[in-house]
PDB file of C-alpha atoms in Angstrom:
ATOM      1  CA  MET A   1     -21.769  -4.037  -3.754  1.00 33.00           C
ATOM      2  CA  ARG A   2     -20.077  -7.418  -3.500  1.00 35.00           C
ATOM      3  CA  PRO A   3     -22.271  -9.996  -1.691  1.00 36.00           C
ATOM      4  CA  SER A   4     -21.459 -10.380   1.992  1.00 37.00           C
ATOM      5  CA  SER A   5     -21.406 -14.153   1.596  1.00 36.00           C
ATOM      6  CA  THR A   6     -18.002 -13.983  -0.127  1.00 41.00           C
ATOM      7  CA  HIS A   7     -15.890 -16.754   1.379  1.00 44.00           C
ATOM      8  CA  GLN A   8     -13.265 -15.124   3.549  1.00 51.00           C
ATOM      9  CA  SER A   9     -10.796 -17.950   2.831  1.00 59.00           C
ATOM     10  CA  ASP A  10     -10.949 -17.353  -0.937  1.00 74.00           C
ATOM     11  CA  PRO A  11      -8.236 -15.143  -2.468  1.00 76.00           C
ATOM     12  CA  PRO A  12      -9.507 -11.638  -3.178  1.00 90.00           C
ATOM     13  CA  ASP A  13     -10.764 -10.935  -6.681  1.00 89.00           C
ATOM     14  CA  ARG A  14     -10.126  -7.178  -6.658  1.00 95.00           C
ATOM     15  CA  VAL A  15      -8.072  -5.161  -4.176  1.00 97.00           C
ATOM     16  CA  LEU A  16      -8.365  -1.441  -3.534  1.00 97.00           C
ATOM     17  CA  VAL A  17      -4.924   0.076  -2.876  1.00 97.00           C
ATOM     18  CA  ILE A  18      -5.219   3.452  -1.153  1.00 97.00           C
ATOM     19  CA  GLY A  19      -2.151   5.595  -1.726  1.00 95.00           C
ATOM     20  CA  ALA A  20      -1.183   3.798  -4.930  1.00 95.00           C
ATOM     21  CA  THR A  21       1.544   6.331  -5.736  1.00 92.00           C
ATOM     22  CA  GLY A  22       3.276   6.021  -2.355  1.00 93.00           C
ATOM     23  CA  LYS A  23       6.397   4.086  -1.438  1.00 95.00           C
ATOM     24  CA  THR A  24       4.539   0.947  -0.374  1.00 97.00           C
ATOM     25  CA  GLY A  25       1.303   1.485  -2.304  1.00 97.00           C
ATOM     26  CA  SER A  26       2.957   1.533  -5.728  1.00 96.00           C
ATOM     27  CA  ARG A  27       4.922  -1.577  -4.853  1.00 98.00           C
ATOM     28  CA  ALA A  28       1.848  -3.336  -3.458  1.00 98.00           C
ATOM     29  CA  VAL A  29       0.047  -2.723  -6.765  1.00 97.00           C
ATOM     30  CA  ARG A  30       2.847  -4.495  -8.619  1.00 97.00           C
ATOM     31  CA  ALA A  31       3.111  -7.316  -6.078  1.00 98.00           C
ATOM     32  CA  LEU A  32      -0.614  -8.041  -6.286  1.00 97.00           C
ATOM     33  CA  ARG A  33      -0.701  -7.906 -10.060  1.00 96.00           C
ATOM     34  CA  ARG A  34       2.178 -10.383 -10.206  1.00 96.00           C
ATOM     35  CA  ARG A  35      -0.149 -12.739  -8.351  1.00 95.00           C
ATOM     36  CA  GLY A  36      -2.849 -12.238 -10.957  1.00 95.00           C
ATOM     37  CA  ILE A  37      -5.051 -10.170  -8.652  1.00 96.00           C
ATOM     38  CA  ARG A  38      -6.983  -7.254 -10.103  1.00 96.00           C
ATOM     39  CA  VAL A  39      -6.128  -3.955  -8.457  1.00 96.00           C
ATOM     40  CA  ARG A  40      -8.050  -0.699  -8.180  1.00 95.00           C
ATOM     41  CA  ALA A  41      -5.414   1.970  -7.620  1.00 95.00           C
ATOM     42  CA  ALA A  42      -6.645   4.947  -5.606  1.00 95.00           C
ATOM     43  CA  SER A  43      -4.817   8.216  -5.146  1.00 90.00           C
ATOM     44  CA  ARG A  44      -5.353  11.865  -4.375  1.00 82.00           C
ATOM     45  CA  ARG A  45      -3.204  12.707  -7.411  1.00 69.00           C
ATOM     46  CA  SER A  46      -5.464  13.499 -10.326  1.00 52.00           C
ATOM     47  CA  SER A  47      -2.663  12.835 -12.832  1.00 54.00           C
ATOM     48  CA  LEU A  48      -2.662   9.131 -12.006  1.00 55.00           C
ATOM     49  CA  PRO A  49      -5.056   6.977 -14.043  1.00 59.00           C
ATOM     50  CA  ALA A  50      -6.751   5.772 -10.890  1.00 66.00           C
ATOM     51  CA  GLU A  51      -9.754   6.130  -8.629  1.00 84.00           C
ATOM     52  CA  ARG A  52      -9.701   9.452  -6.786  1.00 90.00           C
ATOM     53  CA  PHE A  53      -9.454   9.036  -3.034  1.00 95.00           C
ATOM     54  CA  GLU A  54      -9.175  11.850  -0.502  1.00 95.00           C
ATOM     55  CA  TRP A  55      -8.974  11.129   3.210  1.00 96.00           C
ATOM     56  CA  HIS A  56     -10.511  14.533   3.993  1.00 94.00           C
ATOM     57  CA  ASP A  57     -13.453  13.943   1.626  1.00 95.00           C
ATOM     58  CA  ASP A  58     -15.456  10.836   2.531  1.00 95.00           C
ATOM     59  CA  ARG A  59     -17.573  11.317  -0.590  1.00 95.00           C
ATOM     60  CA  THR A  60     -14.664   9.725  -2.486  1.00 95.00           C
ATOM     61  CA  TRP A  61     -14.624   6.617  -0.298  1.00 96.00           C
ATOM     62  CA  ARG A  62     -17.789   4.868  -1.457  1.00 95.00           C
ATOM     63  CA  PRO A  63     -16.908   4.847  -5.191  1.00 94.00           C
ATOM     64  CA  ALA A  64     -13.432   3.563  -4.376  1.00 95.00           C
ATOM     65  CA  LEU A  65     -14.879   0.719  -2.273  1.00 96.00           C
ATOM     66  CA  HIS A  66     -17.370  -0.334  -4.937  1.00 94.00           C
ATOM     67  CA  ASP A  67     -16.949  -3.940  -6.089  1.00 94.00           C
ATOM     68  CA  VAL A  68     -13.764  -4.730  -4.142  1.00 96.00           C
ATOM     69  CA  ASP A  69     -13.251  -7.443  -1.565  1.00 95.00           C
ATOM     70  CA  ALA A  70      -9.981  -6.294   0.034  1.00 97.00           C
ATOM     71  CA  VAL A  71      -8.325  -2.978   0.842  1.00 98.00           C
ATOM     72  CA  TYR A  72      -4.752  -1.925   1.525  1.00 98.00           C
ATOM     73  CA  VAL A  73      -5.002   1.157   3.748  1.00 98.00           C
ATOM     74  CA  THR A  74      -2.264   3.775   3.885  1.00 98.00           C
ATOM     75  CA  TYR A  75      -2.983   7.112   5.533  1.00 97.00           C
ATOM     76  CA  GLN A  76      -1.435  10.351   4.328  1.00 91.00           C
ATOM     77  CA  PRO A  77       0.464  12.200   5.573  1.00 89.00           C
ATOM     78  CA  ASP A  78       0.936  10.033   8.691  1.00 92.00           C
ATOM     79  CA  LEU A  79      -1.144   8.175  11.261  1.00 95.00           C
ATOM     80  CA  ALA A  80       0.280  10.520  13.896  1.00 91.00           C
ATOM     81  CA  VAL A  81      -1.694  13.431  12.418  1.00 91.00           C
ATOM     82  CA  PRO A  82      -4.735  14.472  14.490  1.00 93.00           C
ATOM     83  CA  GLY A  83      -7.917  12.956  13.104  1.00 96.00           C
ATOM     84  CA  ALA A  84      -6.195   9.965  11.502  1.00 97.00           C
ATOM     85  CA  ALA A  85      -7.655   7.392  13.905  1.00 97.00           C
ATOM     86  CA  ALA A  86     -11.204   8.665  13.389  1.00 98.00           C
ATOM     87  CA  ALA A  87     -10.801   8.607   9.601  1.00 98.00           C
ATOM     88  CA  VAL A  88      -9.329   5.105   9.538  1.00 98.00           C
ATOM     89  CA  GLY A  89     -12.088   3.820  11.799  1.00 98.00           C
ATOM     90  CA  ALA A  90     -14.763   5.452   9.630  1.00 98.00           C
ATOM     91  CA  LEU A  91     -13.331   3.916   6.466  1.00 98.00           C
ATOM     92  CA  ALA A  92     -13.130   0.483   8.109  1.00 98.00           C
ATOM     93  CA  GLY A  93     -16.750   0.813   9.203  1.00 98.00           C
ATOM     94  CA  MET A  94     -17.871   1.738   5.697  1.00 98.00           C
ATOM     95  CA  ALA A  95     -15.916  -1.201   4.259  1.00 98.00           C
ATOM     96  CA  ALA A  96     -17.476  -3.579   6.798  1.00 96.00           C
ATOM     97  CA  ARG A  97     -20.982  -2.372   5.982  1.00 96.00           C
ATOM     98  CA  ARG A  98     -20.308  -2.959   2.306  1.00 95.00           C
ATOM     99  CA  GLY A  99     -19.220  -6.536   2.951  1.00 95.00           C
ATOM    100  CA  VAL A 100     -15.497  -6.062   2.304  1.00 95.00           C
ATOM    101  CA  PRO A 101     -13.935  -8.880   4.330  1.00 90.00           C
ATOM    102  CA  ARG A 102     -10.205  -8.055   4.165  1.00 96.00           C
ATOM    103  CA  LEU A 103      -8.307  -4.932   5.236  1.00 98.00           C
ATOM    104  CA  VAL A 104      -4.586  -4.436   5.752  1.00 98.00           C
ATOM    105  CA  LEU A 105      -3.319  -1.257   7.442  1.00 98.00           C
ATOM    106  CA  LEU A 106       0.188   0.164   7.104  1.00 98.00           C
ATOM    107  CA  SER A 107       1.221   1.401  10.538  1.00 98.00           C
ATOM    108  CA  GLY A 108       4.371   2.641  12.260  1.00 96.00           C
ATOM    109  CA  ARG A 109       6.289   1.178  15.163  1.00 96.00           C
ATOM    110  CA  GLY A 110       6.369   3.068  18.419  1.00 92.00           C
ATOM    111  CA  GLU A 111       3.792   5.733  17.520  1.00 92.00           C
ATOM    112  CA  PRO A 112       1.006   6.059  20.123  1.00 91.00           C
ATOM    113  CA  ALA A 113      -1.209   7.859  17.596  1.00 92.00           C
ATOM    114  CA  ALA A 114      -0.664   5.044  15.115  1.00 95.00           C
ATOM    115  CA  ALA A 115      -1.701   2.562  17.787  1.00 96.00           C
ATOM    116  CA  ALA A 116      -4.937   4.536  18.203  1.00 97.00           C
ATOM    117  CA  ALA A 117      -5.606   4.203  14.458  1.00 97.00           C
ATOM    118  CA  GLU A 118      -4.931   0.470  14.663  1.00 98.00           C
ATOM    119  CA  ALA A 119      -7.445   0.144  17.480  1.00 97.00           C
ATOM    120  CA  ALA A 120     -10.031   2.128  15.514  1.00 98.00           C
ATOM    121  CA  LEU A 121      -9.543  -0.151  12.507  1.00 98.00           C
ATOM    122  CA  LEU A 122      -9.775  -3.379  14.499  1.00 97.00           C
ATOM    123  CA  ALA A 123     -12.863  -2.171  16.379  1.00 97.00           C
ATOM    124  CA  GLU A 124     -14.725  -1.946  13.066  1.00 97.00           C
ATOM    125  CA  ALA A 125     -12.978  -4.838  11.303  1.00 97.00           C
ATOM    126  CA  PRO A 126     -11.661  -7.393  13.838  1.00 97.00           C
ATOM    127  CA  GLY A 127     -10.349  -9.587  11.032  1.00 96.00           C
ATOM    128  CA  ALA A 128      -8.099  -6.861   9.617  1.00 98.00           C
ATOM    129  CA  THR A 129      -4.317  -7.177   9.580  1.00 98.00           C
ATOM    130  CA  VAL A 130      -1.958  -4.472  10.826  1.00 98.00           C
ATOM    131  CA  LEU A 131       1.561  -4.268   9.424  1.00 98.00           C
ATOM    132  CA  ARG A 132       3.525  -2.166  11.900  1.00 98.00           C
ATOM    133  CA  CYS A 133       6.724  -1.097  10.150  1.00 98.00           C
ATOM    134  CA  SER A 134      10.130   0.362  10.886  1.00 97.00           C
ATOM    135  CA  TRP A 135      11.492   3.280   8.891  1.00 94.00           C
ATOM    136  CA  PHE A 136      11.839   2.443   5.209  1.00 96.00           C
ATOM    137  CA  ASP A 137      15.196   2.025   3.461  1.00 97.00           C
ATOM    138  CA  GLN A 138      13.650   4.074   0.661  1.00 97.00           C
ATOM    139  CA  ASN A 139      13.457   7.158   2.885  1.00 93.00           C
ATOM    140  CA  PHE A 140      17.083   7.636   1.842  1.00 95.00           C
ATOM    141  CA  SER A 141      16.386   7.283  -1.872  1.00 96.00           C
ATOM    142  CA  GLU A 142      12.832   8.470  -2.583  1.00 92.00           C
ATOM    143  CA  GLY A 143      12.135  10.895   0.228  1.00 79.00           C
ATOM    144  CA  ALA A 144      13.541  14.070   1.712  1.00 75.00           C
ATOM    145  CA  LEU A 145      16.719  12.323   2.874  1.00 88.00           C
ATOM    146  CA  ARG A 146      17.823  11.567  -0.684  1.00 92.00           C
ATOM    147  CA  GLY A 147      19.179  15.109  -0.981  1.00 90.00           C
ATOM    148  CA  ALA A 148      20.989  14.708   2.340  1.00 92.00           C
ATOM    149  CA  VAL A 149      22.807  11.629   1.044  1.00 95.00           C
ATOM    150  CA  GLU A 150      23.792  13.491  -2.124  1.00 94.00           C
ATOM    151  CA  ALA A 151      24.957  16.485  -0.080  1.00 93.00           C
ATOM    152  CA  GLY A 152      27.064  14.198   2.104  1.00 96.00           C
ATOM    153  CA  THR A 153      25.552  14.960   5.521  1.00 96.00           C
ATOM    154  CA  LEU A 154      22.703  13.102   7.174  1.00 96.00           C
ATOM    155  CA  ALA A 155      21.187  15.015  10.092  1.00 96.00           C
ATOM    156  CA  LEU A 156      18.510  13.474  12.315  1.00 96.00           C
ATOM    157  CA  PRO A 157      17.340  14.046  15.915  1.00 97.00           C
ATOM    158  CA  ALA A 158      19.125  10.967  17.282  1.00 97.00           C
ATOM    159  CA  PRO A 159      22.636  10.234  18.602  1.00 97.00           C
ATOM    160  CA  PRO A 160      25.161   8.500  16.296  1.00 98.00           C
ATOM    161  CA  ASP A 161      24.930   5.202  18.187  1.00 98.00           C
ATOM    162  CA  ARG A 162      21.126   5.031  17.997  1.00 97.00           C
ATOM    163  CA  ARG A 163      20.072   1.815  16.242  1.00 98.00           C
ATOM    164  CA  GLU A 164      17.205   1.342  13.806  1.00 98.00           C
ATOM    165  CA  PRO A 165      16.261  -1.821  11.849  1.00 98.00           C
ATOM    166  CA  PHE A 166      15.371  -0.068   8.567  1.00 98.00           C
ATOM    167  CA  VAL A 167      13.083  -2.179   6.367  1.00 98.00           C
ATOM    168  CA  ASP A 168      12.863  -2.478   2.593  1.00 98.00           C
ATOM    169  CA  ALA A 169       9.589  -1.172   1.104  1.00 98.00           C
ATOM    170  CA  ASP A 170       9.702  -3.976  -1.484  1.00 98.00           C
ATOM    171  CA  ASP A 171       9.612  -6.497   1.370  1.00 98.00           C
ATOM    172  CA  ILE A 172       6.706  -4.591   2.930  1.00 98.00           C
ATOM    173  CA  ALA A 173       4.779  -4.766  -0.347  1.00 98.00           C
ATOM    174  CA  GLU A 174       5.289  -8.521  -0.555  1.00 98.00           C
ATOM    175  CA  CYS A 175       4.055  -8.803   3.034  1.00 98.00           C
ATOM    176  CA  VAL A 176       0.994  -6.740   2.084  1.00 98.00           C
ATOM    177  CA  ALA A 177       0.214  -9.176  -0.730  1.00 97.00           C
ATOM    178  CA  VAL A 178       0.530 -12.121   1.653  1.00 97.00           C
ATOM    179  CA  ALA A 179      -1.606 -10.463   4.336  1.00 97.00           C
ATOM    180  CA  LEU A 180      -4.330  -9.729   1.788  1.00 96.00           C
ATOM    181  CA  THR A 181      -4.398 -13.254   0.387  1.00 93.00           C
ATOM    182  CA  ASP A 182      -3.547 -15.541   3.331  1.00 94.00           C
ATOM    183  CA  PRO A 183      -6.481 -15.985   5.748  1.00 92.00           C
ATOM    184  CA  SER A 184      -4.117 -17.037   8.544  1.00 93.00           C
ATOM    185  CA  CYS A 185      -3.027 -13.385   8.854  1.00 94.00           C
ATOM    186  CA  ARG A 186      -6.494 -12.164   9.755  1.00 95.00           C
ATOM    187  CA  GLY A 187      -6.727 -10.299  13.050  1.00 96.00           C
ATOM    188  CA  GLU A 188      -2.948 -10.127  13.485  1.00 97.00           C
ATOM    189  CA  VAL A 189      -0.593  -7.254  14.224  1.00 97.00           C
ATOM    190  CA  VAL A 190       2.734  -8.047  12.567  1.00 98.00           C
ATOM    191  CA  GLU A 191       5.832  -5.926  13.140  1.00 98.00           C
ATOM    192  CA  LEU A 192       8.082  -5.646  10.099  1.00 98.00           C
ATOM    193  CA  THR A 193      11.758  -4.695  10.395  1.00 98.00           C
ATOM    194  CA  GLY A 194      14.939  -5.263   8.488  1.00 98.00           C
ATOM    195  CA  PRO A 195      17.156  -8.212   9.473  1.00 98.00           C
ATOM    196  CA  GLU A 196      19.638  -6.116  11.481  1.00 98.00           C
ATOM    197  CA  SER A 197      19.600  -3.023  13.646  1.00 98.00           C
ATOM    198  CA  LEU A 198      22.180  -0.466  12.505  1.00 98.00           C
ATOM    199  CA  THR A 199      23.607   2.606  14.194  1.00 98.00           C
ATOM    200  CA  MET A 200      23.202   5.894  12.371  1.00 98.00           C
ATOM    201  CA  THR A 201      26.963   5.982  11.897  1.00 98.00           C
ATOM    202  CA  ARG A 202      26.891   2.560  10.245  1.00 98.00           C
ATOM    203  CA  VAL A 203      23.972   3.576   8.026  1.00 98.00           C
ATOM    204  CA  CYS A 204      26.019   6.521   6.753  1.00 98.00           C
ATOM    205  CA  GLY A 205      28.979   4.225   6.138  1.00 98.00           C
ATOM    206  CA  LEU A 206      26.874   1.845   4.059  1.00 98.00           C
ATOM    207  CA  LEU A 207      25.320   4.717   2.115  1.00 98.00           C
ATOM    208  CA  ALA A 208      28.768   6.179   1.444  1.00 97.00           C
ATOM    209  CA  GLU A 209      30.111   2.836   0.260  1.00 97.00           C
ATOM    210  CA  ALA A 210      27.162   2.286  -2.066  1.00 96.00           C
ATOM    211  CA  ALA A 211      26.892   5.845  -3.399  1.00 95.00           C
ATOM    212  CA  GLY A 212      30.631   6.357  -3.822  1.00 95.00           C
ATOM    213  CA  ARG A 213      30.666   9.584  -1.841  1.00 94.00           C
ATOM    214  CA  PRO A 214      31.363  10.623   1.762  1.00 96.00           C
ATOM    215  CA  VAL A 215      28.247  10.589   3.934  1.00 97.00           C
ATOM    216  CA  THR A 216      28.688  11.718   7.522  1.00 98.00           C
ATOM    217  CA  TYR A 217      26.220  11.761  10.376  1.00 98.00           C
ATOM    218  CA  ALA A 218      25.371  15.035  12.160  1.00 97.00           C
ATOM    219  CA  PRO A 219      23.060  14.491  15.163  1.00 97.00           C
ATOM    220  CA  ARG A 220      20.573  17.261  15.820  1.00 96.00           C
ATOM    221  CA  GLY A 221      18.416  18.231  18.749  1.00 96.00           C
ATOM    222  CA  ARG A 222      14.692  18.314  18.138  1.00 96.00           C
ATOM    223  CA  ASP A 223      14.528  22.108  17.819  1.00 96.00           C
ATOM    224  CA  GLU A 224      17.672  22.187  15.667  1.00 96.00           C
ATOM    225  CA  PHE A 225      16.172  19.626  13.346  1.00 94.00           C
ATOM    226  CA  ALA A 226      12.951  21.642  13.073  1.00 95.00           C
ATOM    227  CA  ARG A 227      14.991  24.718  12.140  1.00 94.00           C
ATOM    228  CA  ASP A 228      16.826  22.679   9.499  1.00 90.00           C
ATOM    229  CA  LEU A 229      13.492  21.726   7.962  1.00 89.00           C
ATOM    230  CA  VAL A 230      12.250  25.308   7.967  1.00 93.00           C
ATOM    231  CA  GLU A 231      15.470  26.460   6.294  1.00 91.00           C
ATOM    232  CA  ALA A 232      14.900  23.780   3.663  1.00 85.00           C
ATOM    233  CA  GLY A 233      11.514  25.336   2.887  1.00 90.00           C
ATOM    234  CA  MET A 234       9.070  23.419   5.108  1.00 91.00           C
ATOM    235  CA  PRO A 235       6.353  25.437   6.881  1.00 94.00           C
ATOM    236  CA  ALA A 236       7.157  25.900  10.573  1.00 95.00           C
ATOM    237  CA  PRO A 237       4.124  23.996  11.985  1.00 93.00           C
ATOM    238  CA  GLU A 238       4.821  20.994   9.746  1.00 92.00           C
ATOM    239  CA  ALA A 239       8.534  21.130  10.615  1.00 92.00           C
ATOM    240  CA  ALA A 240       7.787  21.162  14.348  1.00 94.00           C
ATOM    241  CA  PHE A 241       5.402  18.227  13.992  1.00 92.00           C
ATOM    242  CA  LEU A 242       7.863  16.180  11.926  1.00 90.00           C
ATOM    243  CA  ALA A 243      10.779  16.940  14.250  1.00 94.00           C
ATOM    244  CA  GLY A 244       8.736  15.805  17.219  1.00 93.00           C
ATOM    245  CA  LEU A 245       7.655  12.621  15.470  1.00 92.00           C
ATOM    246  CA  PHE A 246      11.192  11.757  14.359  1.00 93.00           C
ATOM    247  CA  ALA A 247      12.617  12.422  17.819  1.00 94.00           C
ATOM    248  CA  GLU A 248       9.933  10.214  19.341  1.00 93.00           C
ATOM    249  CA  VAL A 249      10.342   7.166  17.104  1.00 93.00           C
ATOM    250  CA  LEU A 250      14.154   7.461  17.071  1.00 95.00           C
ATOM    251  CA  ASP A 251      14.510   7.474  20.866  1.00 96.00           C
ATOM    252  CA  GLY A 252      15.541   3.800  20.939  1.00 96.00           C
ATOM    253  CA  ARG A 253      12.093   2.266  21.397  1.00 96.00           C
ATOM    254  CA  ASN A 254      12.216   0.657  17.929  1.00 97.00           C
ATOM    255  CA  SER A 255      15.785  -0.637  17.920  1.00 97.00           C
ATOM    256  CA  ALA A 256      14.923  -4.349  18.217  1.00 98.00           C
ATOM    257  CA  THR A 257      14.457  -6.489  15.119  1.00 98.00           C
ATOM    258  CA  THR A 258      11.506  -8.839  14.575  1.00 98.00           C
ATOM    259  CA  ASP A 259      10.903 -11.969  12.505  1.00 97.00           C
ATOM    260  CA  GLY A 260       7.782 -10.540  10.855  1.00 98.00           C
ATOM    261  CA  VAL A 261       9.163 -10.397   7.306  1.00 98.00           C
ATOM    262  CA  ALA A 262      10.612 -13.898   7.498  1.00 98.00           C
ATOM    263  CA  ARG A 263       7.386 -15.242   8.991  1.00 97.00           C
ATOM    264  CA  LEU A 264       5.226 -13.850   6.193  1.00 98.00           C
ATOM    265  CA  LEU A 265       7.599 -14.360   3.269  1.00 98.00           C
ATOM    266  CA  GLY A 266       9.465 -17.496   4.319  1.00 97.00           C
ATOM    267  CA  ARG A 267      12.821 -15.745   3.832  1.00 97.00           C
ATOM    268  CA  PRO A 268      14.864 -13.058   5.591  1.00 96.00           C
ATOM    269  CA  GLY A 269      14.256  -9.450   4.687  1.00 97.00           C
ATOM    270  CA  ARG A 270      16.738  -7.699   2.397  1.00 98.00           C
ATOM    271  CA  SER A 271      19.634  -6.146   4.270  1.00 98.00           C
ATOM    272  CA  PHE A 272      20.211  -2.408   4.242  1.00 98.00           C
ATOM    273  CA  ALA A 273      23.604  -2.943   2.610  1.00 98.00           C
ATOM    274  CA  ALA A 274      22.107  -4.992  -0.245  1.00 98.00           C
ATOM    275  CA  TRP A 275      19.338  -2.432  -0.725  1.00 98.00           C
ATOM    276  CA  ALA A 276      21.820   0.482  -0.811  1.00 98.00           C
ATOM    277  CA  GLN A 277      23.998  -1.267  -3.393  1.00 97.00           C
ATOM    278  CA  ASP A 278      20.984  -1.961  -5.605  1.00 97.00           C
ATOM    279  CA  ALA A 279      19.750   1.627  -5.227  1.00 97.00           C
ATOM    280  CA  ALA A 280      23.141   2.985  -6.252  1.00 96.00           C
ATOM    281  CA  LEU A 281      23.347   0.665  -9.256  1.00 95.00           C
ATOM    282  CA  GLY A 282      19.944   1.986 -10.297  1.00 95.00           C
ATOM    283  CA  GLY A 283      21.267   5.557 -10.348  1.00 94.00           C
ATOM    284  CA  THR A 284      19.414   6.744  -7.262  1.00 94.00           C
ATOM    285  CA  TRP A 285      22.075   9.215  -6.140  1.00 93.00           C
ATOM    286  CA  ARG A 286      23.894  11.578  -8.502  1.00 79.00           C
ATOM    287  CA  ALA A 287      27.590  10.913  -8.907  1.00 66.00           C
ATOM    288  CA  PRO A 288      29.769  13.332  -6.912  1.00 64.00           C
ATOM    289  CA  GLY A 289      30.212  16.588  -8.771  1.00 53.00           C
ATOM    290  CA  ARG A 290      27.462  15.864 -11.280  1.00 48.00           C
ATOM    291  CA  ALA A 291      24.807  18.520 -11.725  1.00 42.00           C
ATOM    292  CA  PRO A 292      21.113  17.556 -11.599  1.00 41.00           C
ATOM    293  CA  VAL A 293      19.702  16.550 -14.960  1.00 37.00           C
TER     294      VAL A 293
END
């Protein structure tokens, strides 16, 4: 165990990244290593050369927390899942008892269950930092919506004029690195969004322009969207949960932008248009008519 007298203003010597294969976790590992900080990557995936970490098995927590002085906490599959708040609070309590002075939690905007997990974290670790984020740009390139972009139709449980300030996961990772190393962030809840709030119709236009293919928006009702997910192969209970979550966070409550990224990084966040162009140049979406490799 690291001594509890570690100066909380000193930069961390070793950071535990939970969810090191995820969209933000993998990027946080790279961002921290660029700063010369040692990283212990933790994942439930046994194929990764990393510390094993399972949220449902607290026997894996103590080894992962050994000899670290900061933790980036991401919860899988989502903080809205029942039991997430209790698990996050328990982990924060274990970290506090082991003298780990810094924790940063990835959270979601507008999710009451996520807010409960934030409260559980801060009750055990009042000096922790919460990064409350909008939907990621990368949901369209690394998640389930990648196939929708390639197929040319994006369907979500929100009207075409609904606005969302999608945020770049690379910017989130840089904010994670700052929050873990800058003591002025301790005890803060920082909302991270992209620099502009875009309608779903505009998002499809920017994706189409970048990918070189038509991408149209097809609004769905909550139940319709759940049926779409089931038809795509998702189990019905998971589809119903995800449809409800998407409908909730896309009801307009998260449409406003914030200055969180600029405040932490000293620069504006990357625009959705710039991200989409870069993603297309990197070969994210198959060219129209091209079969999967």
